[in-house]
XYZ file of C-alpha atoms in Angstrom:
670
model
C 73.015 -20.999 -50.493
C 71.177 -21.396 -54.326
C 70.070 -24.561 -55.087
C 70.848 -25.683 -51.499
C 67.224 -27.612 -51.648
C 68.585 -29.877 -54.602
C 70.151 -32.150 -51.330
C 66.457 -33.046 -50.651
C 66.146 -34.727 -54.122
C 68.865 -37.371 -52.738
C 67.845 -37.417 -49.347
C 64.173 -38.106 -49.314
C 63.854 -40.770 -51.661
C 66.626 -42.431 -49.276
C 64.913 -41.606 -45.962
C 61.647 -43.496 -47.966
C 63.744 -46.480 -48.519
C 64.478 -46.628 -44.751
C 61.383 -45.654 -43.576
C 59.531 -48.157 -45.377
C 62.391 -51.115 -45.666
C 63.493 -51.489 -42.336
C 60.207 -51.948 -40.150
C 59.322 -54.523 -42.988
C 62.564 -55.936 -42.877
C 62.178 -56.601 -39.276
C 58.885 -58.628 -39.801
C 55.455 -58.672 -40.359
C 54.697 -57.396 -36.803
C 56.525 -54.137 -37.271
C 55.489 -53.421 -41.230
C 53.659 -50.736 -42.502
C 50.316 -51.147 -43.701
C 50.001 -51.519 -47.344
C 48.132 -48.238 -47.710
C 50.767 -46.502 -45.231
C 53.729 -47.764 -47.199
C 52.224 -46.791 -50.673
C 51.364 -43.300 -49.454
C 54.906 -42.694 -47.739
C 56.828 -44.042 -50.860
C 54.279 -41.697 -53.154
C 54.272 -38.648 -51.380
C 57.987 -38.442 -50.977
C 58.242 -38.805 -54.500
C 55.714 -36.433 -55.186
C 57.759 -33.744 -53.256
C 61.026 -34.840 -54.867
C 59.281 -34.474 -58.235
C 58.490 -30.540 -57.221
C 61.873 -29.973 -55.755
C 63.314 -31.481 -59.228
C 61.066 -29.450 -61.504
C 62.134 -26.160 -59.412
C 65.245 -26.750 -59.705
C 65.183 -27.644 -63.337
C 63.273 -24.393 -63.918
C 65.269 -22.302 -61.932
C 68.418 -23.519 -63.440
C 66.860 -22.913 -67.116
C 65.685 -19.256 -66.432
C 69.050 -18.397 -65.200
C 71.069 -15.648 -66.918
C 73.013 -16.979 -69.865
C 77.039 -16.528 -69.632
C 78.621 -14.341 -72.169
C 78.882 -17.065 -75.089
C 75.056 -17.838 -74.788
C 75.331 -20.788 -72.622
C 73.833 -21.895 -69.279
C 76.404 -21.972 -66.218
C 77.434 -25.282 -64.451
C 75.995 -24.950 -60.803
C 78.105 -27.104 -58.039
C 75.704 -26.454 -55.034
C 77.361 -29.343 -53.048
C 80.950 -31.023 -53.309
C 83.219 -32.111 -50.380
C 86.208 -34.801 -50.338
C 84.648 -38.058 -49.320
C 88.173 -39.962 -49.797
C 91.514 -38.426 -50.443
C 94.036 -40.575 -51.722
C 97.368 -38.631 -52.305
C 96.998 -36.442 -55.040
C 93.356 -38.016 -56.192
C 90.561 -37.848 -54.256
C 86.888 -39.029 -54.107
C 84.163 -36.190 -54.251
C 80.681 -36.122 -53.283
C 78.521 -33.375 -54.263
C 75.519 -32.612 -56.665
C 76.275 -30.952 -60.325
C 73.403 -29.265 -61.850
C 73.906 -28.614 -65.780
C 71.608 -29.342 -68.729
C 71.875 -32.673 -68.840
C 71.117 -33.467 -65.072
C 68.494 -30.422 -65.192
C 66.658 -32.712 -68.072
C 67.167 -35.929 -66.223
C 65.473 -34.727 -63.113
C 62.251 -34.144 -64.844
C 62.493 -37.548 -66.735
C 63.418 -39.555 -63.437
C 61.123 -37.692 -61.038
C 58.151 -37.772 -63.386
C 58.205 -41.247 -64.571
C 58.921 -42.690 -60.849
C 55.659 -40.666 -59.687
C 53.723 -41.912 -62.490
C 55.024 -45.639 -61.684
C 54.380 -45.191 -57.732
C 50.803 -44.236 -58.321
C 49.997 -46.628 -61.012
C 51.790 -49.259 -58.612
C 48.589 -48.568 -56.160
C 46.427 -50.352 -58.253
C 48.653 -52.824 -60.140
C 50.351 -53.897 -56.920
C 47.141 -54.287 -54.797
C 46.946 -57.163 -52.461
C 50.678 -58.669 -53.735
C 52.581 -60.105 -50.974
C 55.443 -58.053 -50.202
C 53.947 -54.739 -51.054
C 56.023 -52.733 -48.328
C 59.153 -54.386 -49.701
C 58.644 -53.390 -53.184
C 57.932 -49.778 -52.333
C 60.914 -49.711 -50.352
C 62.995 -50.938 -53.569
C 61.342 -48.324 -55.582
C 62.502 -45.426 -53.521
C 66.065 -46.841 -53.410
C 66.034 -47.093 -57.569
C 64.806 -43.714 -57.743
C 67.670 -42.214 -55.261
C 70.207 -44.409 -57.244
C 69.620 -42.922 -60.707
C 68.851 -39.236 -59.104
C 72.535 -39.854 -57.718
C 73.757 -41.395 -61.139
C 72.789 -38.054 -62.998
C 73.769 -35.401 -60.591
C 76.994 -36.586 -59.649
C 79.656 -34.309 -60.132
C 82.950 -36.655 -60.869
C 83.003 -40.255 -62.667
C 83.612 -42.075 -59.331
C 80.595 -40.668 -57.713
C 78.683 -41.477 -61.070
C 80.156 -45.350 -60.609
C 78.761 -45.632 -57.086
C 75.538 -44.779 -57.859
C 75.748 -47.218 -61.140
C 76.425 -49.466 -58.618
C 73.543 -48.760 -56.459
C 71.217 -48.693 -59.715
C 72.461 -52.298 -60.418
C 71.485 -53.844 -57.062
C 68.352 -52.045 -56.980
C 67.610 -53.348 -60.389
C 68.410 -56.834 -59.145
C 65.965 -56.590 -56.119
C 63.373 -55.481 -58.439
C 63.553 -57.581 -61.189
C 63.558 -60.511 -58.455
C 60.820 -59.158 -56.646
C 58.692 -62.381 -56.947
C 61.332 -64.463 -56.080
C 59.541 -67.778 -55.481
C 59.204 -68.060 -58.973
C 62.438 -69.718 -60.486
C 61.991 -67.621 -63.689
C 62.187 -64.469 -61.555
C 65.428 -65.339 -59.533
C 67.233 -66.446 -62.847
C 66.182 -63.195 -64.325
C 67.611 -61.126 -61.249
C 70.827 -62.944 -61.331
C 71.244 -63.106 -65.291
C 70.847 -59.183 -64.951
C 73.326 -58.925 -61.958
C 75.649 -61.189 -63.378
C 75.721 -59.511 -67.052
C 75.938 -56.076 -66.155
C 78.657 -56.613 -63.283
C 80.378 -57.983 -65.802
C 80.284 -54.918 -68.047
C 81.001 -52.709 -65.093
C 84.404 -54.256 -64.295
C 85.554 -52.659 -67.658
C 83.813 -49.609 -66.265
C 85.775 -49.592 -63.140
C 89.246 -50.531 -64.888
C 88.914 -47.613 -67.200
C 87.916 -45.211 -64.522
C 91.156 -46.112 -62.887
C 93.455 -45.650 -65.912
C 91.648 -42.295 -66.205
C 92.269 -41.111 -62.944
C 95.953 -42.414 -62.970
C 96.952 -40.607 -66.029
C 95.230 -37.675 -65.557
C 95.120 -37.140 -62.009
C 91.063 -36.324 -61.630
C 87.987 -38.244 -61.971
C 86.032 -35.308 -63.134
C 84.107 -35.402 -66.452
C 85.987 -32.909 -68.596
C 89.785 -31.211 -68.135
C 88.656 -27.779 -68.328
C 86.161 -26.669 -65.676
C 86.671 -23.035 -66.596
C 82.760 -22.824 -67.142
C 81.819 -23.775 -63.504
C 80.237 -21.116 -61.891
C 80.360 -22.149 -58.175
C 77.334 -21.483 -55.893
C 77.611 -19.142 -53.139
C 80.416 -20.230 -50.489
C 81.109 -23.234 -52.122
C 84.701 -24.382 -53.398
C 85.480 -25.577 -56.935
C 86.220 -28.874 -57.262
C 89.423 -30.065 -58.643
C 90.274 -29.901 -62.108
C 93.053 -31.447 -63.967
C 95.451 -29.543 -66.521
C 94.385 -30.307 -70.079
C 98.330 -30.589 -70.727
C 99.349 -33.273 -68.818
C 96.299 -35.193 -70.541
C 97.624 -34.356 -73.524
C 100.745 -35.391 -72.735
C 99.787 -38.992 -71.988
C 99.183 -39.346 -75.809
C 98.804 -42.430 -77.689
C 95.807 -45.195 -76.975
C 95.554 -44.210 -73.278
C 92.498 -41.954 -72.901
C 90.968 -43.817 -75.768
C 91.520 -47.028 -74.400
C 89.884 -46.004 -71.054
C 87.050 -44.354 -72.870
C 86.306 -47.274 -74.590
C 86.577 -49.693 -71.554
C 83.985 -47.191 -69.913
C 81.873 -47.301 -72.860
C 81.898 -50.992 -72.206
C 80.229 -50.515 -68.780
C 77.724 -48.164 -70.713
C 76.523 -50.538 -73.181
C 76.288 -53.412 -70.527
C 73.914 -51.016 -68.646
C 72.098 -50.031 -71.407
C 71.864 -53.660 -72.998
C 73.677 -53.215 -76.055
C 74.770 -56.174 -78.115
C 76.245 -58.357 -77.262
C 75.625 -57.546 -73.619
C 71.522 -57.322 -74.424
C 70.912 -60.786 -72.690
C 69.596 -59.611 -69.667
C 67.127 -57.026 -70.562
C 64.537 -59.342 -71.910
C 64.469 -61.705 -68.887
C 64.153 -58.725 -66.906
C 60.195 -58.634 -67.594
C 60.022 -60.968 -65.073
C 59.447 -58.354 -62.479
C 56.567 -56.301 -61.946
C 55.333 -54.434 -64.896
C 55.479 -50.875 -63.267
C 59.314 -51.990 -62.606
C 59.617 -52.746 -66.457
C 58.065 -49.006 -67.080
C 60.781 -47.651 -64.540
C 63.772 -49.555 -66.005
C 63.028 -49.226 -69.574
C 61.981 -45.739 -69.815
C 63.919 -43.276 -68.405
C 66.448 -44.549 -65.885
C 68.692 -47.588 -65.674
C 68.979 -48.458 -69.238
C 69.794 -44.887 -70.383
C 72.820 -44.611 -67.715
C 75.275 -45.974 -70.604
C 73.818 -42.744 -72.808
C 74.047 -40.378 -70.079
C 77.438 -41.504 -69.574
C 78.902 -41.165 -73.036
C 76.929 -37.472 -72.735
C 78.632 -36.636 -69.706
C 82.001 -37.772 -71.255
C 81.118 -36.494 -74.713
C 84.164 -33.341 -74.574
C 86.696 -36.190 -74.130
C 85.459 -38.219 -76.526
C 85.607 -35.400 -79.023
C 88.932 -34.200 -78.132
C 90.845 -37.341 -77.371
C 89.408 -40.487 -78.840
C 87.090 -38.992 -81.942
C 88.263 -42.413 -83.732
C 86.777 -44.433 -81.446
C 83.234 -43.054 -81.498
C 83.080 -45.249 -84.864
C 83.126 -48.090 -82.213
C 79.765 -46.368 -80.673
C 78.591 -45.975 -84.275
C 78.707 -49.776 -85.243
C 77.452 -51.510 -82.192
C 74.701 -49.037 -81.728
C 73.469 -49.214 -85.384
C 73.912 -53.296 -85.437
C 71.977 -53.515 -82.046
C 69.298 -51.367 -83.390
C 68.804 -53.864 -86.323
C 69.067 -56.854 -84.460
C 66.660 -56.001 -81.752
C 63.970 -54.789 -84.209
C 64.438 -58.046 -86.186
C 63.410 -59.739 -82.951
C 60.897 -57.422 -81.936
C 58.925 -58.608 -85.161
C 58.629 -62.371 -84.158
C 57.959 -61.804 -80.384
C 54.150 -63.064 -78.957
C 54.981 -62.047 -75.237
C 53.734 -58.221 -75.308
C 56.241 -57.263 -72.795
C 59.481 -58.547 -74.651
C 58.148 -56.658 -77.688
C 58.623 -53.802 -75.521
C 61.806 -54.767 -74.124
C 63.359 -55.487 -77.502
C 61.893 -51.849 -78.707
C 63.748 -50.257 -75.840
C 67.185 -52.044 -76.926
C 66.695 -50.614 -80.468
C 65.806 -47.256 -79.405
C 68.518 -46.982 -76.685
C 70.736 -47.852 -79.812
C 69.297 -44.881 -81.903
C 70.581 -42.853 -79.290
C 73.935 -44.500 -78.884
C 74.322 -43.904 -82.900
C 73.328 -40.065 -82.374
C 76.069 -39.662 -80.044
C 78.529 -41.753 -82.152
C 77.676 -39.629 -85.564
C 79.185 -36.647 -83.601
C 82.417 -35.482 -85.428
C 85.151 -33.495 -84.016
C 84.787 -29.714 -84.977
C 88.013 -27.794 -86.424
C 88.912 -26.017 -83.238
C 89.707 -28.575 -80.471
C 86.627 -29.163 -78.150
C 84.794 -26.941 -79.823
C 82.071 -28.440 -81.360
C 80.718 -27.951 -85.161
C 76.966 -27.762 -86.010
C 76.881 -31.448 -87.037
C 78.595 -32.676 -83.665
C 76.057 -30.512 -82.048
C 73.073 -32.085 -83.941
C 73.767 -35.405 -82.791
C 74.240 -34.814 -79.084
C 71.202 -32.715 -78.984
C 69.285 -35.675 -81.059
C 70.269 -38.349 -78.328
C 69.188 -36.215 -75.535
C 66.112 -35.367 -77.189
C 64.971 -38.827 -78.115
C 65.993 -39.812 -74.564
C 63.300 -37.293 -73.269
C 61.171 -38.172 -75.510
C 61.466 -42.027 -75.674
C 60.804 -41.948 -71.786
C 57.574 -40.705 -72.168
C 55.981 -42.657 -74.598
C 57.645 -45.796 -73.677
C 56.731 -45.411 -70.042
C 53.195 -45.440 -71.539
C 53.609 -48.118 -73.594
C 54.671 -50.382 -70.807
C 52.227 -49.117 -68.205
C 49.620 -49.542 -70.865
C 50.874 -53.403 -71.164
C 50.319 -53.786 -67.485
C 46.715 -52.651 -67.764
C 46.277 -55.066 -70.615
C 48.259 -57.961 -68.519
C 45.799 -56.660 -65.468
C 42.746 -57.403 -67.253
C 43.638 -60.929 -69.511
C 45.940 -62.216 -66.788
C 48.396 -63.115 -69.674
C 51.441 -61.592 -71.375
C 50.954 -63.634 -74.764
C 49.174 -61.833 -77.550
C 47.259 -65.263 -78.207
C 45.104 -64.198 -75.058
C 44.216 -60.729 -76.649
C 42.636 -59.127 -79.462
C 39.927 -57.054 -79.643
C 40.323 -55.426 -76.329
C 39.784 -51.599 -77.843
C 35.906 -52.135 -76.916
C 36.627 -53.439 -73.316
C 39.626 -51.402 -72.663
C 39.160 -47.274 -74.239
C 41.465 -45.345 -72.227
C 44.242 -47.828 -72.560
C 43.717 -48.439 -76.245
C 43.578 -44.333 -76.944
C 46.910 -43.704 -74.994
C 48.608 -47.086 -76.364
C 47.992 -45.938 -79.721
C 49.088 -42.585 -79.211
C 52.314 -43.986 -77.857
C 52.683 -46.085 -81.137
C 52.183 -43.419 -83.519
C 54.996 -41.662 -81.281
C 57.689 -44.312 -81.559
C 56.818 -45.049 -85.121
C 57.668 -41.196 -85.975
C 54.615 -39.778 -87.155
C 54.372 -35.914 -87.078
C 52.667 -34.010 -84.111
C 53.736 -36.821 -81.906
C 57.093 -36.263 -79.680
C 58.721 -39.335 -81.284
C 58.998 -37.613 -84.857
C 61.033 -34.676 -83.837
C 63.638 -36.556 -82.040
C 63.611 -39.526 -84.381
C 64.098 -37.268 -87.407
C 66.818 -35.582 -86.013
C 68.991 -38.521 -85.461
C 68.444 -39.964 -89.110
C 69.349 -36.520 -90.057
C 72.579 -36.401 -88.287
C 73.282 -40.656 -89.418
C 72.732 -38.836 -93.226
C 75.473 -36.282 -92.140
C 77.674 -38.574 -90.733
C 77.211 -41.291 -93.435
C 74.254 -42.119 -96.503
C 75.045 -45.632 -95.464
C 74.128 -44.754 -91.605
C 71.194 -42.607 -92.490
C 69.519 -45.204 -94.589
C 70.195 -47.959 -92.346
C 68.610 -46.228 -89.341
C 65.763 -44.949 -91.726
C 64.964 -48.840 -92.444
C 65.339 -49.403 -88.740
C 62.644 -46.753 -87.941
C 60.556 -48.520 -90.445
C 60.775 -51.724 -88.869
C 60.094 -50.066 -85.548
C 56.686 -48.559 -86.963
C 55.809 -52.366 -88.384
C 56.516 -54.305 -85.298
C 54.712 -51.885 -82.938
C 51.571 -51.872 -85.301
C 51.741 -55.593 -85.522
C 51.711 -55.596 -81.638
C 48.763 -52.962 -81.525
C 46.695 -54.656 -83.819
C 47.381 -57.968 -81.869
C 46.043 -56.693 -78.729
C 43.460 -54.406 -79.515
C 41.859 -55.867 -83.147
C 42.214 -59.088 -84.427
C 40.384 -62.186 -82.995
C 39.023 -61.749 -79.554
C 39.800 -64.797 -77.475
C 36.373 -65.339 -76.303
C 37.041 -68.770 -74.485
C 39.638 -67.268 -72.167
C 37.524 -63.848 -71.688
C 34.361 -65.900 -70.619
C 36.256 -66.894 -67.589
C 37.444 -63.288 -66.577
C 35.633 -60.192 -69.081
C 38.569 -57.761 -69.755
C 37.962 -54.419 -68.108
C 39.363 -51.015 -67.830
C 41.892 -50.522 -65.089
C 41.381 -48.377 -61.989
C 42.169 -44.443 -62.146
C 45.156 -44.974 -60.360
C 46.633 -46.915 -63.023
C 44.885 -44.841 -66.024
C 45.777 -41.532 -64.771
C 49.576 -42.163 -65.556
C 48.803 -43.373 -69.064
C 46.859 -40.118 -69.898
C 49.255 -37.909 -68.187
C 52.216 -39.548 -70.359
C 50.135 -39.472 -73.537
C 49.470 -35.938 -72.822
C 52.855 -35.151 -72.436
C 53.906 -37.033 -75.682
C 51.229 -35.333 -77.899
C 52.184 -31.541 -76.472
C 56.102 -32.196 -76.951
C 55.339 -33.583 -80.553
C 53.022 -30.394 -81.509
C 55.160 -28.024 -80.159
C 58.048 -29.243 -81.802
C 56.425 -30.087 -85.180
C 55.316 -27.124 -85.338
C 57.705 -24.949 -84.223
C 60.397 -26.635 -86.493
C 57.868 -26.203 -89.347
C 57.579 -22.766 -88.958
C 61.298 -21.833 -88.542
C 62.946 -25.214 -89.234
C 66.585 -23.483 -89.731
C 66.792 -23.362 -85.907
C 64.361 -24.041 -83.267
C 65.641 -24.215 -79.678
C 64.877 -27.072 -77.715
C 64.072 -25.512 -73.723
C 67.294 -24.147 -72.748
C 69.290 -27.216 -73.401
C 72.940 -26.639 -74.233
C 75.698 -28.938 -75.358
C 78.327 -30.280 -72.902
C 80.916 -28.231 -74.784
C 79.156 -25.258 -74.123
C 77.588 -24.367 -77.377
C 73.246 -24.209 -77.460
C 71.837 -27.084 -79.724
C 68.589 -26.667 -81.668
C 66.501 -28.480 -83.770
C 67.239 -28.232 -87.425
C 64.679 -30.059 -89.603
C 65.563 -31.410 -92.568
C 62.681 -31.266 -94.731
C 63.548 -33.802 -97.112
C 64.599 -36.410 -94.621
C 61.477 -35.626 -92.339
C 58.910 -36.180 -95.280
C 61.128 -39.411 -96.766
C 60.981 -40.933 -93.189
C 57.347 -40.056 -92.519
C 56.613 -41.676 -95.690
C 58.410 -44.750 -94.940
C 56.613 -44.944 -91.604
C 53.566 -44.640 -93.151
C 54.043 -47.303 -95.616
C 55.305 -49.665 -92.608
C 52.161 -49.048 -90.618
C 50.130 -49.630 -93.887
C 51.778 -52.796 -94.242
C 51.496 -54.124 -90.557
C 47.351 -52.970 -90.766
C 47.221 -54.905 -94.089
C 48.841 -58.101 -92.484
C 47.897 -57.743 -89.070
C 44.124 -55.820 -88.299
C 41.595 -58.642 -89.455
C 40.265 -61.606 -87.346
C 41.858 -63.462 -89.890
C 45.704 -63.209 -91.021
C 46.565 -65.268 -94.186
C 49.207 -62.922 -95.455
C 50.915 -63.603 -91.824
C 50.348 -67.372 -92.187
C 51.852 -67.219 -95.577
C 54.737 -65.483 -94.818
C 55.594 -67.865 -91.930
C 54.967 -70.521 -94.094
C 57.433 -69.265 -96.482
C 60.395 -68.621 -93.949
C 59.509 -70.931 -90.734
C 63.222 -71.214 -90.294
C 64.142 -67.285 -90.102
C 60.834 -66.804 -87.947
C 62.141 -69.361 -85.312
C 65.771 -67.846 -85.443
C 63.927 -64.269 -84.672
C 61.370 -65.745 -82.237
C 64.378 -67.519 -80.445
C 66.588 -64.448 -80.179
C 69.085 -65.759 -82.875
C 70.077 -68.183 -79.935
C 72.012 -65.379 -78.718
C 71.450 -66.794 -75.026
C 72.358 -70.792 -76.260
C 75.445 -69.043 -77.362
C 76.168 -67.508 -73.889
C 75.183 -71.151 -72.423
C 77.741 -73.167 -74.808
C 80.501 -70.772 -74.253
C 80.220 -70.690 -70.373
C 79.481 -74.292 -69.849
C 81.158 -75.872 -72.544
C 84.331 -73.902 -73.020
C 84.831 -71.721 -69.697
C 83.743 -73.718 -67.119
C 85.484 -76.877 -69.155
C 88.571 -75.382 -70.122
C 89.079 -72.776 -67.693
C 87.202 -73.379 -64.995
C 87.736 -76.750 -64.041
C 91.923 -76.445 -64.888
C 91.766 -73.576 -62.270
C 89.597 -75.408 -59.834
C 92.169 -78.066 -60.195
C 94.916 -75.712 -59.902
C 93.493 -74.325 -56.644
C 92.500 -77.478 -55.251
C 95.518 -79.428 -56.120
C 98.405 -76.986 -55.925
C 97.519 -74.230 -54.041
C 95.325 -76.068 -51.186
C 97.677 -78.825 -51.561
C 100.751 -76.577 -50.747
C 99.046 -75.511 -47.910
C 97.948 -79.002 -46.745
C 101.613 -79.971 -46.951
C 102.532 -77.099 -44.886
C 100.343 -78.177 -42.278
C 101.010 -81.666 -42.273
C 104.944 -80.883 -41.879
C 104.473 -78.570 -39.324
C 102.394 -81.277 -37.454
C 104.915 -84.078 -38.371
C 107.630 -81.848 -36.762
C 105.663 -81.175 -33.633
C 105.135 -84.939 -33.333
C 108.739 -85.740 -33.933
C 109.888 -83.322 -30.840
C 107.065 -83.810 -28.624
C 109.061 -86.476 -26.530
C 111.421 -83.598 -25.748
C 108.552 -81.972 -23.725
C 108.127 -84.753 -21.411
C 107.560 -82.778 -18.257
C 110.529 -84.987 -16.400
C 112.993 -82.693 -14.735
C 115.744 -85.071 -14.870
C 115.427 -85.412 -18.914
C 115.517 -81.352 -18.892
C 118.769 -81.637 -16.993
C 120.398 -84.151 -19.090
C 119.714 -82.350 -22.264
C 120.939 -78.964 -20.383
C 123.854 -80.516 -19.325
C 124.777 -82.258 -22.533
C 123.863 -79.007 -24.814
C 126.105 -76.896 -22.314
C 129.082 -79.336 -22.992
C 128.701 -79.503 -26.360
C 128.609 -75.592 -26.731
C 131.278 -75.335 -24.808
C 133.569 -77.856 -26.753
C 132.479 -75.936 -29.923
C 133.717 -72.594 -28.412
C 137.072 -74.086 -27.471
C 137.620 -75.576 -30.472
C 137.127 -72.359 -32.196
């Protein structure tokens, strides 16, 4: 069977989780050694990576269909739970999105597995950590390979569980427990809307499939097609039903991707180990919302194009909001966390600015551009953001602190980390010949075609990105060295297990950037990015707009120059003056504009007081009171007739005769 080996991509990490985790959960007596557990997890992920690359290469080199698109392959699909006309299927779907994500997830996860050998060395719970990494990777792979929405939701929840376990890895620390619970509660709240949207969608369409057509599905040998819904039935529902279902599902995606106002869990998730932060932020959990919208993109275009403005507004505001907060943070991991929120918002905006074409679900060049730009930026961001987080881990490993005040002047101690971190900063800033330039530029171009206001807004956010990333860069590697702190433990370069992933990811960042930048300027009208095609079946390509590319590049360089002027020196008088001029604004940004306090006020002062307490009173006094009254009545009734069951045969005879006489008299009277 073609692509039959893809089942191993899901089963191997699951097997790794069981093999590493079960002996550890049984007790220290049965647990693997640290080295053995790490090797099992890493070797297994290495095999999964090879299978993923094989699948992606084989898929992208397949013969194209008559319209120039790649076929969608379903090597496995079976009905897991039939419910009348509806049925829950489990299977594996290979299309351009899933093939690309196989590369992204397996690559980043393998780098994290290798990196963790050095970073987590000697940590208590090392075996448990690698078991949870395998579970997390399996969950994300299952999410992107899902053949239908309900299967996606199942793995979506598994991602939530495994992220809860990893964020709370240092469970003896109160902050880690608090962060894991916060992430779990916020994302579960959002997932409730996702589930309601799925149920509405399934009820009115009779299907849980990602689209209604299914005509483009090419079935692997020996397999049968998964059921598709008649498009006419979906169209007959009309009105607000499908838009409502899609918006509800978007809320679930917004929660997982930390869009405002459901973003509050992600910065606190930094309490987990730094490699976990890289795994969550770079390529897996936080892009789940982007993957969800991309999967359902044909439905948005055909049935809810007006509702896509919601995605644009939420994404554009979140991008600016997170960038503003990142400019004021002092914890390097939280700067990167808010950077992730802002960059995911870029991807959301790119999907939202896609407009419907003139022929039903067919996408015009504009819609094609935004769709391509979003997934292209997902790919490039995964590589340089993983490099940034793993680089942050090397820095924390060297100075034993997350605060920039404990750093400064580290470039002479950590040359490899410094070089790779700088490459990633240049990429996220959007400098030519680095991967972030091409993908970010495509997004800004799509935004300008949607609206000049949206285009300039996102250009401004891109400038803020360059500014806060180089503020971070100079604060870590330049500036004033904390000699008092460094006297106790001189900073040093991380071991090869930690620096190799940095080098690999930075090479990918530069390689993709050089290829797309040179290719774009040599033939900027139409440059294909791999063989990826849009969900609606139209090949999408890179379309450089030279004017927008030049403008955004100049703005990014100006932002970097401004950051250099303010933060490069050992003393920072300009920064001090800026803080003195607007201390309240800085405080608000540092405190994340008090969104956590707003949530605490709403939950404790409003919901708990005016909703939870009345509901608790009703539950205790009325519902429990009624049940208690019923029990009391039954008890009292039993006590009142207790004397009837005395055990004295004479009493029974008297009652029997009396009853018989009374019944006889009644019958005679009738």
